[in-house]
mmCIF file of C-alpha atoms in Angstrom:
data_model
loop_
_atom_site.group_PDB
_atom_site.id
_atom_site.type_symbol
_atom_site.label_atom_id
_atom_site.label_comp_id
_atom_site.label_asym_id
_atom_site.label_seq_id
_atom_site.Cartn_x
_atom_site.Cartn_y
_atom_site.Cartn_z
ATOM 1 C CA LEU Z 1 -27.613 -124.694 -117.451
ATOM 2 C CA GLU Z 2 -24.015 -124.848 -118.665
ATOM 3 C CA PHE Z 3 -22.693 -127.812 -120.531
ATOM 4 C CA ARG Z 4 -18.860 -128.040 -121.057
ATOM 5 C CA ARG Z 5 -19.077 -131.482 -122.649
ATOM 6 C CA VAL Z 6 -21.969 -132.915 -124.520
ATOM 7 C CA LEU Z 7 -22.242 -136.513 -125.795
ATOM 8 C CA PHE Z 8 -25.447 -138.155 -126.888
ATOM 9 C CA ARG Z 9 -25.407 -141.711 -128.338
ATOM 10 C CA SER Z 10 -27.895 -143.575 -130.524
ATOM 11 C CA ASP Z 11 -27.582 -147.397 -130.732
ATOM 12 C CA GLY Z 12 -24.003 -147.146 -129.399
ATOM 13 C CA PHE Z 13 -22.839 -144.559 -131.931
ATOM 14 C CA ALA Z 14 -22.058 -140.926 -131.200
ATOM 15 C CA PHE Z 15 -24.939 -138.821 -132.396
ATOM 16 C CA MET Z 16 -24.158 -135.339 -131.059
ATOM 17 C CA HIS Z 17 -21.026 -134.122 -129.321
ATOM 18 C CA ASN Z 18 -18.596 -131.187 -128.954
ATOM 19 C CA TYR Z 19 -15.321 -133.153 -128.561
ATOM 20 C CA THR Z 20 -12.073 -131.356 -127.880
ATOM 21 C CA SER Z 21 -8.831 -133.120 -127.277
ATOM 22 C CA ASP Z 22 -7.711 -131.071 -124.218
ATOM 23 C CA ALA Z 23 -9.612 -133.223 -121.853
ATOM 24 C CA GLY Z 24 -11.451 -136.435 -122.845
ATOM 25 C CA TYR Z 25 -14.884 -137.221 -121.467
ATOM 26 C CA GLY Z 26 -14.644 -137.849 -117.768
ATOM 27 C CA ALA Z 27 -11.221 -136.025 -117.378
ATOM 28 C CA PRO Z 28 -10.999 -133.070 -115.087
ATOM 29 C CA ILE Z 29 -11.486 -129.666 -116.709
ATOM 30 C CA THR Z 30 -8.339 -127.534 -116.342
ATOM 31 C CA HIS Z 31 -9.412 -124.594 -118.376
ATOM 32 C CA ASP Z 32 -12.428 -123.366 -120.396
ATOM 33 C CA ILE Z 33 -12.689 -125.994 -123.153
ATOM 34 C CA GLY Z 34 -15.488 -123.890 -124.700
ATOM 35 C CA ASP Z 35 -12.654 -122.403 -126.795
ATOM 36 C CA ALA Z 36 -12.760 -125.523 -128.959
ATOM 37 C CA ARG Z 37 -16.201 -124.742 -130.210
ATOM 38 C CA ASN Z 38 -16.614 -128.013 -132.155
ATOM 39 C CA VAL Z 39 -20.153 -129.192 -132.879
ATOM 40 C CA PHE Z 40 -20.920 -132.577 -134.506
ATOM 41 C CA ILE Z 41 -24.479 -133.748 -135.122
ATOM 42 C CA GLY Z 42 -25.365 -136.974 -136.906
ATOM 43 C CA LEU Z 43 -24.349 -140.612 -136.517
ATOM 44 C CA SER Z 44 -20.571 -140.895 -136.446
ATOM 45 C CA ALA Z 45 -20.162 -137.204 -137.277
ATOM 46 C CA GLY Z 46 -16.808 -135.871 -136.006
ATOM 47 C CA ASN Z 47 -14.687 -138.251 -133.933
ATOM 48 C CA PHE Z 48 -12.932 -138.476 -130.634
ATOM 49 C CA THR Z 49 -9.332 -138.322 -131.870
ATOM 50 C CA LEU Z 50 -8.854 -134.632 -132.614
ATOM 51 C CA THR Z 51 -5.354 -133.753 -131.652
ATOM 52 C CA GLY Z 52 -5.471 -130.020 -131.651
ATOM 53 C CA SER Z 53 -6.041 -128.014 -128.452
ATOM 54 C CA SER Z 54 -8.809 -125.607 -127.644
ATOM 55 C CA GLY Z 55 -6.331 -122.919 -126.650
ATOM 56 C CA ASN Z 56 -4.499 -123.305 -129.979
ATOM 57 C CA SER Z 57 -6.034 -121.055 -132.656
ATOM 58 C CA THR Z 58 -4.640 -123.220 -135.482
ATOM 59 C CA SER Z 59 -5.808 -126.748 -134.795
ATOM 60 C CA GLY Z 60 -8.725 -128.988 -133.989
ATOM 61 C CA HIS Z 61 -11.318 -126.383 -133.162
ATOM 62 C CA ALA Z 62 -14.211 -124.274 -134.475
ATOM 63 C CA ASN Z 63 -15.523 -127.102 -136.698
ATOM 64 C CA VAL Z 64 -19.168 -127.915 -137.425
ATOM 65 C CA GLY Z 65 -20.184 -131.216 -138.874
ATOM 66 C CA VAL Z 66 -23.877 -132.038 -139.480
ATOM 67 C CA GLY Z 67 -24.751 -135.396 -141.147
ATOM 68 C CA HIS Z 68 -23.820 -139.040 -140.965
ATOM 69 C CA PHE Z 69 -20.010 -139.311 -141.023
ATOM 70 C CA ALA Z 70 -19.488 -135.554 -141.598
ATOM 71 C CA LEU Z 71 -15.892 -134.598 -140.634
ATOM 72 C CA ASN Z 72 -15.355 -138.098 -139.377
ATOM 73 C CA ALA Z 73 -11.538 -138.312 -140.079
ATOM 74 C CA LEU Z 74 -10.688 -134.805 -138.730
ATOM 75 C CA THR Z 75 -7.505 -134.685 -136.680
ATOM 76 C CA THR Z 76 -6.095 -131.085 -136.556
ATOM 77 C CA GLY Z 77 -8.308 -129.256 -139.085
ATOM 78 C CA ASN Z 78 -10.025 -126.156 -137.946
ATOM 79 C CA ARG Z 79 -12.856 -123.805 -138.955
ATOM 80 C CA ASN Z 80 -14.460 -126.246 -141.293
ATOM 81 C CA LEU Z 81 -18.222 -126.536 -142.041
ATOM 82 C CA ALA Z 82 -19.639 -129.867 -143.328
ATOM 83 C CA ALA Z 83 -23.410 -130.257 -143.905
ATOM 84 C CA GLY Z 84 -24.660 -133.497 -145.477
ATOM 85 C CA ALA Z 85 -24.035 -137.198 -145.144
ATOM 86 C CA GLN Z 86 -20.290 -137.862 -145.631
ATOM 87 C CA ALA Z 87 -19.497 -134.183 -146.299
ATOM 88 C CA LEU Z 88 -15.777 -133.699 -145.744
ATOM 89 C CA GLU Z 89 -15.746 -137.206 -144.251
ATOM 90 C CA LEU Z 90 -12.061 -137.805 -145.074
ATOM 91 C CA LEU Z 91 -10.720 -134.326 -144.185
ATOM 92 C CA THR Z 92 -7.894 -134.726 -141.756
ATOM 93 C CA THR Z 93 -5.875 -131.470 -141.500
ATOM 94 C CA GLY Z 94 -7.479 -128.937 -143.844
ATOM 95 C CA ALA Z 95 -8.957 -125.631 -142.697
ATOM 96 C CA TYR Z 96 -11.544 -123.107 -143.759
ATOM 97 C CA ASN Z 97 -13.455 -125.544 -145.970
ATOM 98 C CA ILE Z 98 -17.229 -125.476 -146.616
ATOM 99 C CA ALA Z 99 -18.992 -128.543 -147.934
ATOM 100 C CA VAL Z 100 -22.769 -128.726 -148.375
ATOM 101 C CA GLY Z 101 -24.298 -131.806 -149.934
ATOM 102 C CA ASN Z 102 -23.932 -135.518 -149.568
ATOM 103 C CA ALA Z 103 -20.409 -136.823 -150.193
ATOM 104 C CA SER Z 104 -19.253 -133.284 -150.889
ATOM 105 C CA LEU Z 105 -15.529 -132.432 -150.974
ATOM 106 C CA GLY Z 106 -13.007 -135.187 -151.103
ATOM 107 C CA VAL Z 107 -14.951 -138.247 -150.116
ATOM 108 C CA LEU Z 108 -14.930 -140.441 -153.165
ATOM 109 C CA THR Z 109 -11.253 -141.376 -153.357
ATOM 110 C CA GLY Z 110 -10.903 -143.127 -150.068
ATOM 111 C CA THR Z 111 -7.754 -141.032 -149.441
ATOM 112 C CA ALA Z 112 -7.119 -138.586 -146.636
ATOM 113 C CA VAL Z 113 -8.036 -135.024 -147.577
ATOM 114 C CA THR Z 114 -5.699 -132.111 -146.633
ATOM 115 C CA SER Z 115 -7.156 -129.303 -148.726
ATOM 116 C CA SER Z 116 -7.945 -125.888 -147.385
ATOM 117 C CA ASN Z 117 -10.003 -122.844 -148.368
ATOM 118 C CA ASN Z 118 -12.512 -124.729 -150.579
ATOM 119 C CA THR Z 119 -16.187 -124.370 -151.066
ATOM 120 C CA SER Z 120 -18.358 -127.128 -152.500
ATOM 121 C CA VAL Z 121 -22.120 -127.027 -152.762
ATOM 122 C CA GLY Z 122 -23.951 -130.000 -154.239
ATOM 123 C CA GLY Z 123 -23.859 -133.719 -153.969
ATOM 124 C CA THR Z 124 -20.379 -135.071 -154.733
ATOM 125 C CA ALA Z 125 -19.076 -131.586 -155.686
ATOM 126 C CA LEU Z 126 -15.274 -131.733 -155.496
ATOM 127 C CA GLY Z 127 -15.841 -135.289 -154.524
ATOM 128 C CA VAL Z 128 -12.316 -136.555 -155.438
ATOM 129 C CA LEU Z 129 -10.298 -133.484 -154.344
ATOM 130 C CA THR Z 130 -7.479 -134.482 -151.982
ATOM 131 C CA THR Z 131 -4.939 -131.665 -152.081
ATOM 132 C CA GLY Z 132 -4.869 -128.025 -153.234
ATOM 133 C CA GLY Z 133 -6.901 -125.101 -152.203
ATOM 134 C CA ASP Z 134 -9.008 -122.069 -153.038
ATOM 135 C CA MET Z 135 -11.425 -124.194 -155.107
ATOM 136 C CA THR Z 136 -15.106 -123.450 -155.616
ATOM 137 C CA ALA Z 137 -17.629 -125.875 -157.024
ATOM 138 C CA ILE Z 138 -21.349 -125.344 -157.181
ATOM 139 C CA GLY Z 139 -23.670 -127.976 -158.616
ATOM 140 C CA GLY Z 140 -24.102 -131.713 -158.335
ATOM 141 C CA GLY Z 141 -20.847 -133.408 -159.350
ATOM 142 C CA ALA Z 142 -19.174 -130.058 -160.135
ATOM 143 C CA GLY Z 143 -15.388 -130.393 -160.017
ATOM 144 C CA ASN Z 144 -15.843 -134.126 -159.481
ATOM 145 C CA GLN Z 145 -12.869 -135.143 -161.654
ATOM 146 C CA THR Z 146 -10.336 -132.780 -160.150
ATOM 147 C CA LEU Z 147 -7.972 -134.690 -157.800
ATOM 148 C CA SER Z 148 -5.816 -131.694 -156.942
ATOM 149 C CA GLY Z 149 -5.974 -128.036 -157.869
ATOM 150 C CA ASP Z 150 -5.747 -124.433 -156.918
ATOM 151 C CA TYR Z 151 -7.769 -121.307 -157.734
ATOM 152 C CA CYS Z 152 -10.564 -123.002 -159.828
ATOM 153 C CA VAL Z 153 -14.251 -122.218 -160.112
ATOM 154 C CA PHE Z 154 -16.715 -124.840 -161.484
ATOM 155 C CA ALA Z 155 -20.414 -123.773 -161.609
ATOM 156 C CA GLY Z 156 -23.061 -126.068 -163.000
ATOM 157 C CA ALA Z 157 -23.763 -129.757 -162.649
ATOM 158 C CA TYR Z 158 -20.725 -131.762 -163.671
ATOM 159 C CA ALA Z 159 -18.715 -128.648 -164.674
ATOM 160 C CA ASP Z 160 -15.073 -129.571 -164.262
ATOM 161 C CA GLY Z 161 -11.449 -128.697 -164.841
ATOM 162 C CA TYR Z 162 -10.300 -131.876 -166.454
ATOM 163 C CA ILE Z 163 -12.007 -134.715 -168.199
ATOM 164 C CA ASP Z 164 -9.547 -137.472 -167.346
ATOM 165 C CA PRO Z 165 -9.614 -138.331 -163.589
ATOM 166 C CA ALA Z 166 -6.132 -139.997 -163.844
ATOM 167 C CA PHE Z 167 -4.632 -136.613 -164.527
ATOM 168 C CA GLY Z 168 -7.098 -134.426 -162.635
ATOM 169 C CA ILE Z 169 -4.681 -131.588 -161.553
ATOM 170 C CA SER Z 170 -6.105 -128.157 -162.337
ATOM 171 C CA THR Z 171 -4.806 -124.598 -161.732
ATOM 172 C CA ASN Z 172 -6.797 -121.417 -162.297
ATOM 173 C CA ARG Z 173 -9.564 -122.988 -164.399
ATOM 174 C CA GLY Z 174 -13.119 -121.884 -164.714
ATOM 175 C CA ALA Z 175 -15.998 -124.007 -166.189
ATOM 176 C CA PHE Z 176 -19.550 -122.563 -166.214
ATOM 177 C CA GLY Z 177 -22.645 -124.494 -167.311
ATOM 178 C CA TYR Z 178 -23.837 -128.105 -167.391
ATOM 179 C CA ALA Z 179 -20.878 -130.432 -168.075
ATOM 180 C CA ALA Z 180 -18.597 -127.528 -169.153
ATOM 181 C CA VAL Z 181 -14.884 -128.522 -168.992
ATOM 182 C CA SER Z 182 -11.883 -126.328 -168.897
ATOM 183 C CA ASP Z 183 -9.096 -128.551 -170.108
ATOM 184 C CA THR Z 184 -6.182 -126.152 -169.856
ATOM 185 C CA ASP Z 185 -4.724 -124.188 -166.936
ATOM 186 C CA HIS Z 186 -5.594 -120.512 -166.884
ATOM 187 C CA LYS Z 187 -8.596 -121.007 -169.135
ATOM 188 C CA THR Z 188 -12.306 -120.307 -168.619
ATOM 189 C CA VAL Z 189 -15.066 -122.109 -170.496
ATOM 190 C CA ILE Z 190 -18.782 -121.070 -170.705
ATOM 191 C CA GLY Z 191 -21.096 -123.769 -171.835
ATOM 192 C CA ASN Z 192 -20.298 -127.311 -172.998
ATOM 193 C CA THR Z 193 -19.649 -129.003 -176.274
ATOM 194 C CA LYS Z 194 -22.423 -131.630 -175.946
#
């Protein structure tokens, strides 16, 4: 069997699909839409408004979202992996992101996320990140006060780059250990002060 388009619904909501914008469901197939390679599994995972094309190597394809609302706001982002309820839910145009854990990477602000090249593992890890890139957060709540940043690594539950979420912009910071905080750009902290 060969399936070019897959759509399963549960209680009226999309549950599993491989949407690509080149041809909506029911439209004639004009080329091999398998190039899009999007896979969405979970209630309301992914969406039906991706605007990239399957033949375009830079937008709207090669995304995997598993979990309720994973990658739900995606428009032209590509090569993203979201696993967990609400993982990368608000990502619109970012690329090469990996989010594993509930509400991981940019979900908690309610603002569209455009970040790229980020990795977050843990519930709410990088949960408020909206812009920036090349960030890594491992641990529940790691990097969860950093609104924008580049080149940071946070490892350990609640390890972060800035303690005040109103000014959570971080560059090249490292924080390792439970609740460790690097409060200055180009600084690495091991352990916390608690």
